[in-house]
Structures are given as structure tokens and as C-alpha cells.
CSV table of C-alpha atoms in Angstrom, one decimal:
chain,number,residue,atom,x,y,z
T,2,MET,CA,104.4,92.4,98.2
T,3,ASN,CA,100.7,91.8,97.4
T,4,THR,CA,98.6,88.9,98.8
T,5,LYS,CA,98.9,86.7,95.7
T,6,LYS,CA,102.7,87.0,95.5
T,7,LYS,CA,103.0,86.5,99.2
T,8,SER,CA,101.0,83.2,99.1
T,9,ARG,CA,103.1,81.9,96.2
T,10,PHE,CA,106.3,82.7,98.2
T,11,VAL,CA,104.9,80.8,101.2
T,12,ILE,CA,104.0,77.8,99.1
T,13,PHE,CA,107.4,77.8,97.4
T,14,LEU,CA,109.2,78.0,100.8
T,15,SER,CA,107.0,75.2,102.3
T,16,LEU,CA,107.8,72.9,99.3
T,17,ILE,CA,111.5,73.5,99.9
T,18,ILE,CA,111.2,72.7,103.7
T,19,LEU,CA,109.1,69.5,102.9
T,20,ALA,CA,111.7,68.4,100.4
T,21,LEU,CA,114.5,68.8,102.9
T,22,LEU,CA,112.5,66.9,105.6
T,23,ALA,CA,111.8,64.1,103.2
T,24,TYR,CA,115.5,63.8,102.3
T,25,PHE,CA,116.5,63.6,106.0
T,26,VAL,CA,113.8,61.0,106.8
T,27,TRP,CA,114.8,58.9,103.8
T,28,ASP,CA,118.4,59.2,104.7
T,29,TYR,CA,117.7,58.1,108.3
T,30,PHE,CA,115.6,55.0,107.4
T,31,SER,CA,117.8,54.0,104.5
T,32,ASN,CA,120.7,53.6,106.9
T,33,LYS,CA,118.8,50.9,108.9
T,34,LYS,CA,120.8,48.0,107.6
T,35,GLU,CA,122.4,45.0,109.2
T,36,GLU,CA,125.9,46.0,110.2
T,37,LEU,CA,128.9,43.7,109.8
T,38,SER,CA,132.5,44.2,110.7
T,39,TYR,CA,135.0,45.2,108.0
T,40,SER,CA,136.8,41.8,108.5
T,41,GLU,CA,133.6,40.0,107.6
T,42,PHE,CA,133.2,42.2,104.6
T,43,TYR,CA,136.7,41.5,103.5
T,44,GLN,CA,136.2,37.8,103.9
T,45,LEU,CA,133.1,37.9,101.7
T,46,TYR,CA,135.1,39.9,99.2
T,47,GLN,CA,137.9,37.3,99.2
T,48,ASP,CA,135.2,34.6,98.7
T,49,ASN,CA,133.8,36.6,95.7
T,50,GLN,CA,130.4,36.9,97.4
T,51,ILE,CA,130.0,40.7,97.0
T,52,ALA,CA,127.4,41.7,94.3
T,53,SER,CA,127.3,45.5,94.6
T,54,VAL,CA,128.8,48.1,96.9
T,55,ASN,CA,127.6,51.7,97.5
T,56,ILE,CA,130.6,53.6,98.9
T,57,SER,CA,129.5,56.4,101.2
T,58,PRO,CA,131.8,58.6,103.3
T,59,GLU,CA,131.1,56.6,106.4
T,60,TYR,CA,129.9,53.2,105.3
T,61,LEU,CA,130.2,50.5,102.7
T,62,ILE,CA,126.6,49.5,101.8
T,63,PHE,CA,126.6,46.2,100.0
T,64,THR,CA,124.5,43.2,98.7
T,65,LEU,CA,125.6,39.7,98.3
T,66,LYS,CA,125.4,37.2,95.4
T,67,ASP,CA,123.1,34.1,95.7
T,68,SER,CA,124.3,32.1,98.7
T,69,SER,CA,122.9,29.3,100.8
T,70,ASP,CA,124.0,31.0,104.0
T,71,LEU,CA,122.9,34.6,103.4
T,72,ASN,CA,119.8,36.2,101.8
T,73,LYS,CA,120.6,37.7,98.5
T,74,SER,CA,118.0,40.5,98.8
T,75,LYS,CA,119.3,41.7,102.2
T,76,ILE,CA,121.4,44.8,102.5
T,77,TYR,CA,124.4,45.1,104.7
T,78,LYS,CA,126.8,47.7,105.8
T,79,CYS,CA,130.2,48.1,107.4
T,80,GLN,CA,132.5,51.0,108.2
T,81,ASN,CA,134.4,52.5,105.3
T,82,PRO,CA,138.1,52.1,105.9
T,83,GLN,CA,138.8,55.0,103.4
T,84,SER,CA,141.1,52.8,101.5
T,85,PRO,CA,142.3,54.7,98.3
T,86,ASP,CA,142.4,51.5,96.2
T,87,LEU,CA,139.2,49.9,97.4
T,88,GLN,CA,137.1,50.9,94.4
T,89,GLU,CA,139.7,49.5,92.0
T,90,LYS,CA,139.9,46.2,93.9
T,91,LEU,CA,136.1,45.8,93.9
T,92,MET,CA,135.9,46.6,90.2
T,93,LEU,CA,138.6,44.0,89.4
T,94,LYS,CA,136.2,41.4,91.0
T,95,ASP,CA,133.3,42.6,88.7
T,96,VAL,CA,131.6,44.2,91.7
T,97,GLU,CA,129.1,46.9,90.8
T,98,VAL,CA,130.4,50.0,92.5
T,99,LYS,CA,128.5,53.3,93.2
T,100,ILE,CA,130.0,56.4,94.9
T,101,GLU,CA,127.5,58.1,97.2
T,102,LYS,CA,127.9,61.8,97.8
T,103,ASP,CA,128.1,63.1,101.3
T,104,GLY,CA,124.8,64.3,102.8
T,105,GLY,CA,126.6,67.6,103.6
T,106,GLN,CA,127.6,68.0,100.0
T,107,ILE,CA,124.0,67.3,98.8
T,108,LEU,CA,122.7,69.8,101.4
T,109,SER,CA,125.3,72.3,100.3
T,110,LEU,CA,124.2,71.8,96.7
T,111,ILE,CA,120.6,72.4,97.6
T,112,PHE,CA,121.4,75.6,99.4
T,113,ASP,CA,123.6,76.7,96.4
T,114,LEU,CA,120.7,76.1,94.1
T,115,ILE,CA,118.3,78.1,96.4
T,116,PHE,CA,120.8,80.9,96.6
T,117,TYR,CA,121.3,81.1,92.8
T,118,GLY,CA,117.6,80.9,92.3
T,119,ILE,CA,117.0,83.8,94.7
T,120,PHE,CA,119.9,85.8,93.1
T,121,ILE,CA,118.5,85.2,89.6
T,122,ALA,CA,115.0,86.3,90.7
T,123,ILE,CA,116.3,89.5,92.3
T,124,PHE,CA,118.3,90.2,89.1
T,125,ILE,CA,115.2,89.7,87.0
T,126,VAL,CA,113.1,92.0,89.2
T,127,VAL,CA,115.8,94.7,89.3
T,128,PHE,CA,116.4,94.4,85.5
T,129,ARG,CA,112.7,94.7,84.8
T,130,LYS,CA,112.6,97.8,87.1
T,131,PHE,CA,115.4,99.5,85.1
T,132,ILE,CA,114.1,98.5,81.7
T,133,SER,CA,110.4,98.1,82.3
T,134,PRO,CA,108.0,99.0,79.5
T,135,ASN,CA,106.4,101.4,82.0
T,136,THR,CA,109.6,103.4,82.5
T,137,PHE,CA,108.4,106.1,80.1
T,138,LYS,CA,104.6,106.7,80.5
T,139,VAL,CA,102.6,108.0,77.7
T,140,GLN,CA,100.3,111.0,78.5
T,141,HIS,CA,97.4,111.1,76.2
T,142,LYS,CA,96.2,114.5,77.6
T,143,THR,CA,98.6,116.9,79.2
T,144,GLY,CA,95.9,119.3,80.3
T,145,VAL,CA,98.0,122.3,79.2
T,146,LYS,CA,97.5,124.6,76.2
T,147,PHE,CA,99.3,127.6,74.7
T,148,ASP,CA,96.9,129.9,76.6
T,149,ASP,CA,98.4,128.5,79.8
T,150,VAL,CA,101.9,129.5,78.8
T,151,ILE,CA,102.6,133.2,79.4
T,152,GLY,CA,104.9,134.8,76.9
T,153,MET,CA,106.9,132.9,74.2
T,154,ASP,CA,104.6,134.3,71.5
T,155,SER,CA,107.2,134.0,68.8
T,156,LEU,CA,107.9,130.4,69.8
T,157,LYS,CA,104.2,129.5,69.8
T,158,LYS,CA,103.9,130.9,66.3
T,159,ASP,CA,106.8,128.9,65.0
T,160,MET,CA,105.5,125.7,66.6
T,161,LYS,CA,101.9,125.9,65.2
T,162,GLN,CA,103.1,124.9,61.7
T,163,VAL,CA,105.1,122.0,63.2
T,164,ILE,CA,101.8,120.9,64.8
T,165,GLU,CA,100.1,120.9,61.4
T,166,ILE,CA,102.9,118.8,59.9
T,167,MET,CA,102.7,116.3,62.8
T,168,LYS,CA,99.0,115.8,62.3
T,169,ALA,CA,99.3,115.2,58.5
T,170,PRO,CA,103.0,114.2,57.8
T,171,GLN,CA,102.1,112.3,54.6
T,172,GLU,CA,100.3,115.3,53.0
T,173,TYR,CA,103.3,117.6,53.7
T,174,ALA,CA,105.7,114.8,52.5
T,175,LYS,CA,103.9,115.0,49.1
T,176,LYS,CA,104.8,118.7,49.0
T,177,GLY,CA,108.4,117.9,49.8
T,178,ILE,CA,108.2,119.1,53.4
T,179,ARG,CA,109.3,116.8,56.1
T,180,MET,CA,108.6,117.1,59.8
T,181,PRO,CA,111.6,118.2,61.9
T,182,LYS,CA,113.1,115.2,63.7
T,183,GLY,CA,114.1,117.2,66.7
T,184,ILE,CA,113.7,120.7,68.2
T,185,LEU,CA,116.1,122.1,70.8
T,186,LEU,CA,114.9,124.5,73.5
T,187,GLU,CA,117.7,126.4,75.2
T,188,GLY,CA,117.3,128.7,78.2
T,189,GLN,CA,118.0,129.1,81.9
T,190,PRO,CA,116.2,126.9,84.4
T,191,GLY,CA,112.7,128.0,85.5
T,192,ASN,CA,111.6,129.8,82.3
T,193,GLY,CA,108.9,127.3,81.4
T,194,LYS,CA,110.6,124.9,78.9
T,195,THR,CA,108.8,121.9,80.3
T,196,LEU,CA,105.5,123.7,80.5
T,197,PHE,CA,105.8,124.7,76.9
T,198,ALA,CA,106.5,121.1,75.8
T,199,LYS,CA,103.3,120.0,77.6
T,200,ALA,CA,101.4,122.9,76.0
T,201,LEU,CA,102.6,121.9,72.6
T,202,ALA,CA,101.4,118.3,73.0
T,203,GLY,CA,98.1,119.6,74.5
T,204,GLU,CA,97.6,122.1,71.7
T,205,ALA,CA,98.3,119.4,69.0
T,206,LYS,CA,96.1,116.9,70.9
T,207,ILE,CA,98.7,114.2,70.5
T,208,ASN,CA,100.6,111.8,72.8
T,209,PHE,CA,103.3,113.1,75.0
T,210,ILE,CA,106.2,111.1,76.6
T,211,PRO,CA,108.2,113.0,79.1
T,212,ALA,CA,111.7,111.9,80.1
T,213,LYS,CA,114.7,113.5,81.8
T,214,ALA,CA,118.5,112.8,81.7
T,215,THR,CA,118.4,110.9,85.0
T,216,ASP,CA,115.9,108.3,83.5
T,217,PHE,CA,118.8,107.0,81.4
T,218,GLU,CA,121.3,106.6,84.2
T,219,SER,CA,121.8,103.2,85.6
T,220,MET,CA,124.2,101.2,87.8
T,221,PHE,CA,124.4,98.7,85.0
T,222,MET,CA,126.3,99.4,81.8
T,223,ALA,CA,124.4,99.5,78.5
T,224,ILE,CA,121.0,100.0,80.2
T,225,GLY,CA,121.0,103.7,79.1
T,226,THR,CA,121.2,102.7,75.4
T,227,MET,CA,118.5,100.2,75.9
T,228,LYS,CA,116.3,102.9,77.4
T,229,VAL,CA,116.9,105.2,74.5
T,230,LYS,CA,115.7,102.5,72.1
T,231,LEU,CA,112.8,101.6,74.3
T,232,LEU,CA,111.7,105.3,74.5
T,233,LEU,CA,111.8,106.0,70.8
T,234,LYS,CA,110.3,102.6,69.9
T,235,LYS,CA,107.4,103.4,72.1
T,236,ALA,CA,107.0,106.8,70.6
T,237,ARG,CA,106.8,105.3,67.1
T,238,ARG,CA,104.0,103.0,68.2
T,239,ARG,CA,102.1,106.0,69.7
T,240,ALA,CA,102.7,108.3,66.7
T,241,PRO,CA,101.9,111.1,66.3
T,242,CYS,CA,103.8,111.7,69.5
T,243,ILE,CA,106.1,114.3,71.2
T,244,VAL,CA,109.1,113.0,73.1
T,245,PHE,CA,110.3,115.5,75.6
T,246,ILE,CA,113.8,115.1,77.1
T,247,ASP,CA,114.5,117.5,79.9
T,248,GLU,CA,118.1,118.3,81.1
T,249,PHE,CA,119.3,117.1,77.7
T,250,ASP,CA,122.9,118.2,78.4
T,251,GLY,CA,122.9,115.5,81.1
T,252,ILE,CA,123.1,112.7,78.4
T,253,GLY,CA,123.9,114.5,75.1
T,254,THR,CA,127.3,116.0,76.1
T,255,VAL,CA,130.3,115.9,73.8
T,256,ARG,CA,131.6,112.3,73.6
T,257,ASN,CA,134.8,111.6,75.4
T,258,TYR,CA,136.9,108.6,74.7
T,259,SER,CA,139.0,108.7,77.9
T,260,GLY,CA,138.0,105.2,78.7
T,261,SER,CA,136.3,105.8,82.1
T,262,ALA,CA,133.0,103.8,82.7
T,263,ILE,CA,130.9,107.0,82.9
T,264,GLU,CA,132.3,108.5,79.7
T,265,THR,CA,131.9,105.2,77.9
T,266,GLU,CA,128.3,104.9,79.0
T,267,ASN,CA,127.7,108.6,77.9
T,268,THR,CA,129.2,107.8,74.5
T,269,ARG,CA,127.0,104.8,74.0
T,270,ILE,CA,123.9,106.9,74.9
T,271,VAL,CA,124.8,109.6,72.5
T,272,THR,CA,125.5,107.1,69.7
T,273,ALA,CA,122.2,105.4,70.4
T,274,LEU,CA,120.4,108.8,70.1
T,275,LEU,CA,122.2,109.4,66.8
T,276,ASN,CA,121.2,106.1,65.4
T,277,GLU,CA,117.6,106.4,66.5
T,278,LEU,CA,117.2,110.0,65.1
T,279,ASP,CA,118.8,108.9,61.8
T,280,GLY,CA,116.3,106.0,61.7
T,281,PHE,CA,113.3,108.3,61.7
T,282,GLU,CA,111.2,108.3,58.5
T,283,LYS,CA,109.5,111.4,57.0
T,284,THR,CA,106.1,110.0,58.0
T,285,ASP,CA,107.0,108.6,61.4
T,286,GLY,CA,105.1,111.4,63.2
T,287,VAL,CA,107.6,111.5,66.1
T,288,LEU,CA,109.1,114.8,67.3
T,289,VAL,CA,111.9,114.9,69.9
T,290,LEU,CA,111.8,118.1,71.9
T,291,ALA,CA,114.9,118.5,74.1
T,292,ALA,CA,115.5,121.2,76.7
T,293,THR,CA,119.0,122.3,77.7
T,294,ASN,CA,120.6,125.0,79.8
T,295,SER,CA,123.7,125.1,77.6
T,296,ILE,CA,123.7,124.2,74.0
T,297,HIS,CA,127.5,124.4,73.8
T,298,ALA,CA,127.8,121.4,76.1
T,299,LEU,CA,126.1,119.1,73.6
T,300,ASP,CA,127.8,116.9,71.1
T,301,PRO,CA,128.0,118.7,67.7
T,302,ALA,CA,127.0,115.5,65.8
T,303,LEU,CA,123.8,115.2,67.8
T,304,ILE,CA,122.5,118.8,67.3
T,305,ARG,CA,123.4,119.2,63.6
T,306,PRO,CA,120.7,119.9,61.0
T,307,GLY,CA,118.9,116.7,60.0
T,308,ARG,CA,118.7,115.6,63.6
T,309,PHE,CA,117.8,118.7,65.6
T,310,ASP,CA,116.5,120.9,62.8
T,311,ALA,CA,115.5,123.9,64.8
T,312,LYS,CA,117.0,125.6,67.9
T,313,PHE,CA,114.9,128.1,69.9
T,314,SER,CA,116.0,130.2,72.8
T,315,VAL,CA,113.6,130.5,75.7
T,316,PRO,CA,114.6,133.9,77.3
T,317,TYR,CA,113.6,135.4,80.6
T,318,PRO,CA,110.1,136.8,80.5
T,319,ASP,CA,109.8,140.4,79.2
T,320,PHE,CA,107.9,143.2,80.9
T,321,GLU,CA,104.5,142.3,79.6
T,322,ALA,CA,105.0,138.6,80.4
T,323,ARG,CA,106.1,139.5,83.9
T,324,LYS,CA,103.0,141.5,84.4
T,325,LYS,CA,100.8,138.5,83.4
T,326,LEU,CA,102.9,136.2,85.6
T,327,VAL,CA,102.4,138.5,88.6
T,328,GLU,CA,98.6,138.6,88.0
T,329,LEU,CA,98.6,134.8,87.7
T,330,TYR,CA,100.7,134.0,90.8
T,331,CYS,CA,98.9,136.7,92.9
T,332,LYS,CA,95.4,135.3,92.0
T,333,ASN,CA,94.9,133.6,95.4
T,334,LYS,CA,97.1,135.9,97.5
T,335,SER,CA,96.3,139.0,99.5
T,336,PHE,CA,98.6,142.0,98.8
T,337,SER,CA,98.6,145.7,99.6
T,338,PRO,CA,97.4,148.2,96.9
T,339,GLU,CA,101.0,149.4,96.4
T,340,CYS,CA,101.9,146.0,94.9
T,341,ARG,CA,100.7,146.8,91.5
T,342,PRO,CA,101.5,144.3,88.7
T,343,GLU,CA,103.4,147.1,86.8
T,344,LEU,CA,105.6,147.9,89.8
T,345,LEU,CA,106.3,144.2,90.6
T,346,ALA,CA,107.1,143.5,86.9
T,347,LYS,CA,109.8,146.2,87.0
T,348,GLU,CA,111.1,144.8,90.3
T,349,PHE,CA,111.4,141.3,88.8
T,350,ASP,CA,113.4,142.3,85.7
T,351,GLY,CA,115.8,139.5,84.7
T,352,TYR,CA,114.0,136.9,86.9
T,353,SER,CA,112.8,133.6,85.7
T,354,CYS,CA,109.1,132.5,85.9
T,355,ALA,CA,109.9,130.0,88.7
T,356,LYS,CA,111.8,132.7,90.7
T,357,ILE,CA,108.9,135.2,90.4
T,358,GLU,CA,106.5,132.6,91.8
T,359,SER,CA,108.9,131.7,94.7
T,360,ILE,CA,109.4,135.4,95.6
T,361,LEU,CA,105.7,136.1,95.8
T,362,ASN,CA,105.1,132.9,97.8
T,363,ARG,CA,108.0,133.9,100.2
T,364,ALA,CA,106.5,137.4,100.5
T,365,SER,CA,103.2,135.9,101.6
T,366,LEU,CA,105.0,133.7,104.2
T,367,ILE,CA,106.8,136.8,105.6
T,368,ALA,CA,103.5,138.7,106.0
T,369,SER,CA,101.9,135.6,107.6
T,370,GLN,CA,104.8,135.3,110.1
T,371,GLU,CA,104.1,138.9,111.2
T,372,ASN,CA,100.4,138.2,111.5
T,373,ARG,CA,99.5,140.4,108.5
T,374,LYS,CA,97.0,139.3,105.9
T,375,GLU,CA,98.6,141.2,103.0
T,376,PHE,CA,102.1,141.4,101.9
T,377,ASN,CA,103.7,144.7,100.8
T,378,MET,CA,106.6,145.9,98.7
T,379,GLU,CA,108.9,145.7,101.6
T,380,ASP,CA,108.1,142.0,102.0
T,381,VAL,CA,108.7,141.5,98.3
T,382,ARG,CA,112.1,143.2,98.4
T,383,LYS,CA,113.0,141.1,101.4
T,384,ALA,CA,111.9,138.0,99.6
T,385,CYS,CA,114.0,138.9,96.6
T,386,LYS,CA,117.2,138.8,98.8
T,387,GLU,CA,116.2,135.5,100.3
T,388,VAL,CA,115.2,133.6,97.2
């Protein structure tokens, strides 16, 4: 909590304490009245001398009509006999009757109001955290280009034309060419799908909004659908823009109408995505790029043409890509001459980009543990078994 908010809270708490003190002081002094016995009160009642009565849980606080014996402006009190028909009898004598609430009830009401106020404040803070406009941050510069992505040459070529359409959607619309609403990247984890998405935005020099499946999860129902609408509404305002949703199979799975809360929320999120994608215009300049490990787990209605128009596979790096990856990851590492890029590339056949980086890092750690400056092939093979 910053200083400004802390000072406001202290002021608010001080006002509440002062209000409670004022109430107790007023209650104490207001009870300083001349006390009569109930028999005297009853006699005054019989003589039709009572003007008004304030019935409290403990006392009857009353004033009298004009009288030569007693002062009209004076206030009296007597013990309350707790008679169930007292109010009715007084009203039949045209006495003005007021029912005073118990001080404990008033105090209880004050604390109830404070509790509800704090509860509402907490709810607003939590709700704003879940659905804050800053939930999805816009990156104006990703700092990554296609040159920073090793391999994926075919995918880069296909995406260059998409970049051109995003930059001038209206010109292509005149030719009858619309920009794809969505593109799906499928591949095993660690092969650079996220890096490629950033590189695409960096190459196109347009806004980039990253998101992942867990961003749409919430302990509150319907928050996920609101976040979907918030994300794509923000993307439209920042167009041209790329929206990247990682772990797409976490929210776009086949809809299940079993009735469970989780399945119901998933169905709502998928439906919201369908509605938002269908609402895209040809010239909106928004591209949804989604990454998944399994395209078969996704809802067929979500990935049909017209929503996700293109589906690309991101395979494990080939031999040439693995060589470049080894050169990149070994740039700041010391290794023996036997660890040639060609040899390591053969050793890493079928490995993902992330796994290659982890193996080389682990090999360096093994050499360091044995007080050696350079790692060798034996360290690499040992690291392959551990990673």
C-alpha cells in the first residue's frame, strides 16, 4: 500500500472512531434526565399529563403537557416495565410515541455497515485485478526479428505476405483478398512457437499482445469470457496488431455439456472466441496467432476455415537448424575441440530447441563441478541422459 492510500485509510479509520466516540458521549449525556418512579409516570398518564414518550429498552423518556406544577420543557424518565400493550395505551391517549432502538442494535448496525463496506471494497479490488485493463499488455516493440529465429524458413516465407496484408488491409481488400483472422501453430513444446510469434510482430513492426491459457482462468464464473472480449477489443484499438495465445488447447478444447462448472466455463470461453472471431471485419488489422501442442484437442468449430484460416506445423529443428542452434548456445561457453557443431547436431537429432539449450547448459555445469573450464562430448552425453 503506497503512502497516499495509507493516509486515506488512516483518515477513514479515524473518522469512524470519532463517530463512535461522539455517539457514546451523546448517549451518555442524553440520559441525564430527572428520574421518576413508574407509579408517578402512571399517575401522570391517568391524569392525561403526558405529551410524548420515547420508549427505549431500559427507560421511558417523556415530556409533560403544560402544567402549573411541572415545567413543560423538562424531560423525565422512568424504568420501562416492558408492558406489551403500553404503546397502544399511550396512543389511545393521543400521546406522541417513538420507539428508540437499543444502543447495541445501533452499534451492531454500524459494524455491519463497516463490514459490508470492507467486503465490497475487497470485491472491487479483486475484480479489478482479474479484469483490469492492464491484464493484457501491449508490446510496441518485441525486439525480435526473423533473423533471431533459427530455422522455420518455410513458415517465415508464408508469413511475409501476411505481414504485407496486415500493413495495408484495405488495399488488399480492394483486390478481394482478406487478411486471415487466425493462424494456428502446432508443434511440440520448446520448438520456438512463442519466439516466432514475437519475431513476426517485430518483423512487421506492429503491436503485439501476448496471452496464455492461464490468463483466462479465474475463480469467478464468466470472468474468462470477459477477458476474451477485453483482449480482442484492446487489439482492435491497437490495430494493426497480433494477438498471440499460447497453450491454446488450454481454453479452446472441444466443448463438453456435462454440466460441471469447469466444463461450463470452458464452453463459455470457446463461444466467446467464436463470436469475437466472427465479428472481425476484413479491414480490422487484427491477427490471432495461437500455439498448441495438439490440434486434435481443439473444438472443430473454433479452428474451421474462416476463423483460423491457416494451420502450420512447427517441427523439431533439422540438421542445419541444429548446427546453428549449437553455435548460438555455445557462443559464451568453453568447450573442447571435439565438440564440433556438426557432431553435436547429429547427437541432438529429434531434440527441441529448448532441450538443446538445456543440455549444453547442463554439460557446462558438469564440467564446472569437476573443475574443468571446457565441457567435452562425454559431458554432453551425460547431460542428454539427465535432461
